[in-house]
Amino acid sequence: MYHHIKKLMYTVNVGIADPRFGNMLLEQFGGANGELAAAMQYSIQGLNCDDPERKDLLMDIGTEELSHLEIVGTLARMHLKPMKTHRDAAEVDPLIAIAGGGGVGLFNSMGDAWTADYLKITGELDVDLRSNIAAEARAKIVYERLIDFCDDAGSKDALQFLMTREITHMKAFAAALESLGKDPFSIGNIPPTAVLVDQYFNDSTGVGDDGETDARGPWNEGGKWKIVENSKLEHGVENLEGSNDRGADPRKVHGAKDSKKSTFKKKSA
Amino acid sequence: MYHHIKKLMYTVNVGIADPRFGNMLLEQFGGANGELAAAMQYSIQGLNCDDPERKDLLMDIGTEELSHLEIVGTLARMHLKPMKTHRDAAEVDPLIAIAGGGGVGLFNSMGDAWTADYLKITGELDVDLRSNIAAEARAKIVYERLIDFCDDAGSKDALQFLMTREITHMKAFAAALESLGKDPFSIGNIPPTAVLVDQYFNDSTGVGDDGETDARGPWNEGGKWKIVENSKLEHGVENLEGSNDRGADPRKVHGAKDSKKSTFKKKSA
Amino acid sequence: MYHHIKKLMYTVNVGIADPRFGNMLLEQFGGANGELAAAMQYSIQGLNCDDPERKDLLMDIGTEELSHLEIVGTLARMHLKPMKTHRDAAEVDPLIAIAGGGGVGLFNSMGDAWTADYLKITGELDVDLRSNIAAEARAKIVYERLIDFCDDAGSKDALQFLMTREITHMKAFAAALESLGKDPFSIGNIPPTAVLVDQYFNDSTGVGDDGETDARGPWNEGGKWKIVENSKLEHGVENLEGSNDRGADPRKVHGAKDSKKSTFKKKSA
Amino acid sequence: MYHHIKKLMYTVNVGIADPRFGNMLLEQFGGANGELAAAMQYSIQGLNCDDPERKDLLMDIGTEELSHLEIVGTLARMHLKPMKTHRDAAEVDPLIAIAGGGGVGLFNSMGDAWTADYLKITGELDVDLRSNIAAEARAKIVYERLIDFCDDAGSKDALQFLMTREITHMKAFAAALESLGKDPFSIGNIPPTAVLVDQYFNDSTGVGDDGETDARGPWNEGGKWKIVENSKLEHGVENLEGSNDRGADPRKVHGAKDSKKSTFKKKSA
Amino acid sequence: MYHHIKKLMYTVNVGIADPRFGNMLLEQFGGANGELAAAMQYSIQGLNCDDPERKDLLMDIGTEELSHLEIVGTLARMHLKPMKTHRDAAEVDPLIAIAGGGGVGLFNSMGDAWTADYLKITGELDVDLRSNIAAEARAKIVYERLIDFCDDAGSKDALQFLMTREITHMKAFAAALESLGKDPFSIGNIPPTAVLVDQYFNDSTGVGDDGETDARGPWNEGGKWKIVENSKLEHGVENLEGSNDRGADPRKVHGAKDSKKSTFKKKSA
Amino acid sequence: MYHHIKKLMYTVNVGIADPRFGNMLLEQFGGANGELAAAMQYSIQGLNCDDPERKDLLMDIGTEELSHLEIVGTLARMHLKPMKTHRDAAEVDPLIAIAGGGGVGLFNSMGDAWTADYLKITGELDVDLRSNIAAEARAKIVYERLIDFCDDAGSKDALQFLMTREITHMKAFAAALESLGKDPFSIGNIPPTAVLVDQYFNDSTGVGDDGETDARGPWNEGGKWKIVENSKLEHGVENLEGSNDRGADPRKVHGAKDSKKSTFKKKSA
């Protein structure tokens, strides 16, 4: 269960309210990478989690993000309040001004209502931790951009606090992932097809308008990588040498390759 | 520019059409972690990318995902086709049956229209690569679940191909991220506040209904970690010893801490 | 700030997991009248509220709803878990099964992602309290319907608890509204036009297919009510006798009635 | 069936077109509390209503709101028309300008497409009437804010008419609710648990940054109210004295409290 | 303004309520090609229309579609009503059952809330008429599919009526478009580039898995058509002979072709 | 499968970056009538198409639209880039600036995420071709409006190319529709009811505020048209003389007209 403590986790101070900046801040209140998204993603992953130790981690951080949501909301509220009475301010975000009376709502900086489509929750712990690491990295860069567009010292203080905590969480999630002791490229239980997994398909070719060409790097050469040119694929991957050899995979299945015709399976009664 | 080659990248074969499974497959056609999401996320990151080498990587994989979208769509179409004429089948997904005539549309398995809210694009290359690694992990586990619920050998072959390629892409994105040579917890340019970044806030406490308790692990003990109990936070983080010491950060700002009152800043003319 | 206590506010027990009922339960987890909607509506109203006493009320109940969200989620999770491994169960909600691995997500019973479009937040305290009273009434009837379709005694216990609390909250919000001491039909500051406000327009007429006819009741006769037939409106309300007489309203404005032509106002520099 | 009469219910006159104000007006055309939302909410409630008398009320007002939609749309159209040719105007709302050619569309002031997620329809008459009372209160305050930001006398006249009618409707819905003769806190058929319903949970505690503290008022003291401190809840509500005593409720169910384990119920054939 | 007549435009009769079919019917109530979409598309086009004659057409048909919405809603309501009390029925569409009490809501057959994103309104009369012709064709085929899945004679009667009217409207919109006397491929005012407009780009090549090959037909050969192979495009269209010759177009503009560098234009004060 | 060629189909040049115009351009990148919508609508129709010749057409144009998406995205990116560093620019579209770092995303000019709700795909070839003709007409007029608001010569060149191609596609789709050799008002297989289809219902009557009256034109008089006044409909269409005479339609059904009562049909086991 939850308990609310009236004191903010980080006290916010605003020297001069700036509705344009307040509107930008909504990205971290009701936006795609904002604090509600973080709070919900981690808390619901925690609710679904069968690993009691990492469940605790997910609930610790999920709860902290709720406290951050409150900080961002309070800060945005202070910057947006002039929208209630000043028409210049109201025109920055008429949804907040006219429909919300100058108060915050769960919208982003362009007035889009927050949606759970922003969340990444799979119920597979290591996969979820990866989604969380990426989510924290995104939140960090968004806070940095807000700081860069912010003129108010007190607001910057609060944003610096919030931005710092995203790195804290990123470290914690990375440590939790590593502590699972899994091969970083082993996801779930079914192994990938052996030869095929190391083939890099060169699907974008030629010379771009700015002179870009095909590039080589550790993502397609060295180690086991083998580059397959797009032209080699034109008869279908299944005709590439070795592409369907799954080695010792006990789940290997053989489908009839000669027909796209199929009969219809009704539900068994 | 794009060129379409009529041959599928991987030929699909279906023995017995199964509309219920076809409906599940829509998760990878028009769903949150599906092939259109992957194709758009990487291709648009590529379009925005100023690093010509990794831009090539993003375009290679973004383009491959378009070819995957076509494979999944063709496979789903074969399983869903009975919806046009069989009422039992139509009831599984009346949106596909009645509005779509048994053809695929950009919906997930519950009929939700695909939305760009699924995408994670920040324009910060290392951050985007992390989002991509997580996206590939999610796509892999979704394909595995589809294989586990699939009875048709030919369909499984195609899914095994697609699942394998997600691991290929995960490896490529991870190598590209590593090749940037950045500290894994350094995102953007503004450093986090020194002391605060290593504090782990214990925000979820007590004993759960299944006996869960506070847990310790490398995500909150060892190294520089320092656990801060929730009760210590009740006067605000800014009153924790050392929490605002940002060391040599030249961007340090000082806000007046004594007031939440603010004046209103109008836009400079 | 928030603190999470691992113990549920109400311990849930499930005898036999029923994925079909679990799916129905999602209405109260990620649905339009569910617990997240309640938690967010009240907490954000509280964040915006300038009346410290009723702000406390909004935060008390907003926080309790977060604890309810956790109860409903835990209960739904127990009913949905078979979706991970049982295909029959998975077909009830393939989004939960395939994308979520049998864990709950912020979706309703038809797989729609939760959206802040469900919320009603205006920043006008008495208006918000009315929205909350209505929201609690809706949540109560939804819990009742869930109880009516529930076979499991333990689940019913938890639902009875949650349903009861909605009435508690409805009473509290109603008392808070009454304590403001306002005329129930006085909203905001601008008075309605005196004569016009008591005119009931009879816009639906004739005899319906089931014999329905025009009805009279305290909503259109008695007191100050005056019924205006649709046919009387055909020259425009402004030509009804007395309709524009706003009495002593100091804000009365006079517009030129002779033209729909208008000139264009650019923003003042 | 419907009949359209070309004359507007209230003739609109605009002296000087103001695209910024026209954009704000869209809140009442395609916004969350706007006229389409009202028209659809009441008309669909009416369509579902088994009480012929109050069905007539719902259809009368639902139809009037359609006439209001036409008024607001005509007014907004007059203010937005310069968007077709003036770039300054177009920049206020490029969606209206570029995609709509300066004509109105079902969007709010921030360009969000109207969605039925705004509607509150439960099919329980007294609950629906409460939702309608709240909806009218919201619409009234939104019109007031629009009037406050409006410079044009003719536009204000029309808005005053529309605002007045919201109060008319609020009175009618309140009278209809009262005429049902129900206890205001009796919703549906299942009674709440007797003792528990009068307990007020103090879930938000401490002293806020602006000095807010726990408040007492008729919403938590006096009458039957009993305040329960958050700390008392930490062992679960079911362990609070008397909380599960439902008195004479014939529906009382007893769940086994000793286990969260459950077996899986398949659908009966 | 609008007037509601209680009699349905077409009386509906249902022999045996069929919740599965009722759920399918929602496609035409709250679905993408349904009656609300038609009513709103035409009525709002009408509201924006400066041609008084075709404005009358748009309002006539827009209003008829509102009457159709009422018919479909009444029919669906009769089929869905068992959802209130029968669990089997409720499982077909728990959103209607649990949240709506068995009454219709503005959802499609998969529970998606109606959205104005379905509408096509440009404010360019001939373009809008084309969108309407296509919309009527879509609505016709959806009604046909519903008839094909319908077992109830009375429901079929109503659907036959509604389906017939879509053809009526299609004819009327086509006649109105033709009456404008415009070249069918002349849209707006700026002419297309002369040579380029007759070039057909062959962007999909090769042999498909079912033996599909490049096809020729009146859409790419005969008349002025000239086929351009994808390989010819690889240096950019601007290097194709004649592609940029716009003939006598007085709006021809010349851009510097030598650089993608650009400077930043701030808004003129 | 797809192949990406790094060279743009049409090289874009921008003299002076204009973030306001770049924001407008997003309508054709992630907007309702934009290039992704076109690419997806045609390509998915093609994927579902059983007519191999017109499938080739759909894939040719669907693929070309992907190349257009890349052109528009590149052009928008060049105009939006200043958003990363210039606050004035960032305020035009803070979603692009703060969340996207000045890079394009799949949003329209008001920040709405692209949704598949924009698409019109029915799986009925002639119907889909009509939807495509309308879609191209809409895209053409949107490009024209963008050209009208564009100050940059290089940008205009690219827009002129894109606009021209929409007319090319419109011609190709129209030729493909005509080549099917169908009666333009024959959709699907079930014929409309004979007499009823030629009745024009006069549902909007009277004199409007600008003097509009009922209009006659080839859409309601001449040929077989017969105007039915709204007042004639008040007893229901089924009582109009001849309205239910479907002539030789073998599918004619007779429903019992005497009752709206119905019994409940459970799913056959």
Tab-separated table of C-alpha atoms in Angstrom, chain C residues 87-202:
chain	number	residue	atom	x	y	z
C	87	ARG	CA	-3.468	-21.468	-24.893
C	88	ASP	CA	-7.180	-21.488	-24.025
C	89	ALA	CA	-6.492	-18.823	-21.454
C	90	ALA	CA	-4.210	-16.872	-23.790
C	91	GLU	CA	-6.959	-16.529	-26.366
C	92	VAL	CA	-9.081	-14.540	-23.919
C	93	ASP	CA	-6.610	-11.656	-24.038
C	94	PRO	CA	-3.646	-12.297	-26.347
C	95	LEU	CA	-2.222	-8.863	-25.611
C	96	ILE	CA	-1.725	-9.823	-21.965
C	97	ALA	CA	-0.565	-13.309	-22.925
C	98	ILE	CA	1.768	-12.689	-25.845
C	99	ALA	CA	3.022	-9.173	-25.180
C	100	GLY	CA	2.788	-9.313	-21.382
C	101	GLY	CA	3.673	-12.896	-20.552
C	102	GLY	CA	0.504	-13.252	-18.507
C	103	GLY	CA	1.204	-10.199	-16.373
C	104	VAL	CA	-1.101	-7.238	-15.982
C	105	GLY	CA	-0.619	-4.093	-18.014
C	106	LEU	CA	-2.416	-0.774	-18.031
C	107	PHE	CA	-5.159	-1.961	-20.370
C	108	ASN	CA	-8.886	-2.380	-20.007
C	109	SER	CA	-10.802	-5.606	-20.648
C	110	MET	CA	-10.669	-5.039	-24.423
C	111	GLY	CA	-6.958	-4.266	-24.531
C	112	ASP	CA	-7.181	-0.494	-24.797
C	113	ALA	CA	-4.214	1.303	-23.280
C	114	TRP	CA	-5.076	3.581	-20.366
C	115	THR	CA	-5.252	7.222	-21.392
C	116	ALA	CA	-5.402	10.456	-19.451
C	117	ASP	CA	-8.390	11.337	-21.643
C	118	TYR	CA	-10.366	9.467	-18.983
C	119	LEU	CA	-9.601	12.167	-16.394
C	120	LYS	CA	-11.738	15.181	-15.480
C	121	ILE	CA	-9.597	17.919	-13.958
C	122	THR	CA	-10.610	21.580	-14.277
C	123	GLY	CA	-8.797	23.328	-11.461
C	124	GLU	CA	-12.126	24.710	-10.187
C	125	LEU	CA	-12.559	23.033	-6.814
C	126	ASP	CA	-16.330	22.681	-6.630
C	127	VAL	CA	-16.482	21.478	-10.236
C	128	ASP	CA	-13.751	18.932	-9.574
C	129	LEU	CA	-15.583	17.645	-6.491
C	130	ARG	CA	-18.695	17.064	-8.622
C	131	SER	CA	-16.597	15.155	-11.144
C	132	ASN	CA	-15.241	13.066	-8.275
C	133	ILE	CA	-18.677	12.264	-6.860
C	134	ALA	CA	-19.742	11.034	-10.290
C	135	ALA	CA	-16.503	9.092	-10.698
C	136	GLU	CA	-17.041	7.267	-7.412
C	137	ALA	CA	-20.607	6.391	-8.383
C	138	ARG	CA	-19.344	4.922	-11.645
C	139	ALA	CA	-16.615	2.939	-9.905
C	140	LYS	CA	-19.142	1.561	-7.431
C	141	ILE	CA	-21.441	0.209	-10.123
C	142	VAL	CA	-18.525	-1.317	-12.015
C	143	TYR	CA	-17.391	-3.187	-8.883
C	144	GLU	CA	-20.934	-4.409	-8.356
C	145	ARG	CA	-21.051	-5.803	-11.887
C	146	LEU	CA	-17.734	-7.527	-11.361
C	147	ILE	CA	-19.026	-9.106	-8.153
C	148	ASP	CA	-22.100	-10.303	-10.052
C	149	PHE	CA	-19.918	-12.103	-12.607
C	150	CYS	CA	-17.449	-13.487	-10.040
C	151	ASP	CA	-17.483	-17.088	-8.849
C	152	ASP	CA	-14.572	-16.932	-6.454
C	153	ALA	CA	-15.239	-16.147	-2.793
C	154	GLY	CA	-11.840	-14.633	-2.067
C	155	SER	CA	-12.038	-12.368	-5.066
C	156	LYS	CA	-15.503	-11.257	-4.015
C	157	ASP	CA	-14.200	-10.319	-0.577
C	158	ALA	CA	-11.612	-8.016	-2.071
C	159	LEU	CA	-14.119	-6.523	-4.504
C	160	GLN	CA	-16.590	-5.904	-1.674
C	161	PHE	CA	-13.855	-4.009	0.175
C	162	LEU	CA	-13.008	-1.909	-2.856
C	163	MET	CA	-16.669	-1.265	-3.689
C	164	THR	CA	-17.359	-0.145	-0.136
C	165	ARG	CA	-14.519	2.368	-0.214
C	166	GLU	CA	-15.978	4.040	-3.299
C	167	ILE	CA	-19.062	4.898	-1.265
C	168	THR	CA	-16.832	6.187	1.519
C	169	HIS	CA	-15.099	8.485	-0.929
C	170	MET	CA	-18.375	9.574	-2.493
C	171	LYS	CA	-19.589	10.638	0.954
C	172	ALA	CA	-16.386	12.501	1.690
C	173	PHE	CA	-16.396	14.391	-1.609
C	174	ALA	CA	-20.079	15.266	-1.188
C	175	ALA	CA	-19.423	16.610	2.316
C	176	ALA	CA	-16.478	18.625	1.056
C	177	LEU	CA	-18.599	20.120	-1.723
C	178	GLU	CA	-21.372	21.008	0.679
C	179	SER	CA	-18.870	22.525	3.102
C	180	LEU	CA	-17.959	25.109	0.465
C	181	GLY	CA	-21.380	26.648	1.073
C	182	LYS	CA	-22.081	27.495	-2.541
C	183	ASP	CA	-25.418	27.581	-4.335
C	184	PRO	CA	-25.430	24.218	-6.146
C	185	PHE	CA	-26.115	25.858	-9.511
C	186	SER	CA	-23.653	28.684	-9.148
C	187	ILE	CA	-20.484	27.711	-10.991
C	188	GLY	CA	-17.635	30.173	-11.454
C	189	ASN	CA	-18.231	33.905	-11.449
C	190	ILE	CA	-20.288	34.902	-14.483
C	191	PRO	CA	-24.027	34.573	-13.864
C	192	PRO	CA	-26.230	32.914	-16.491
C	193	THR	CA	-28.760	35.001	-18.416
C	194	ALA	CA	-31.778	35.310	-16.155
C	195	VAL	CA	-34.828	34.390	-18.250
C	196	LEU	CA	-33.087	31.965	-20.531
C	197	VAL	CA	-31.792	29.773	-17.749
C	198	ASP	CA	-35.274	28.565	-16.816
C	199	GLN	CA	-36.421	27.711	-20.323
C	200	TYR	CA	-36.605	24.007	-21.140
C	201	PHE	CA	-36.292	23.377	-24.877
C	202	ASN	CA	-38.447	20.499	-26.107
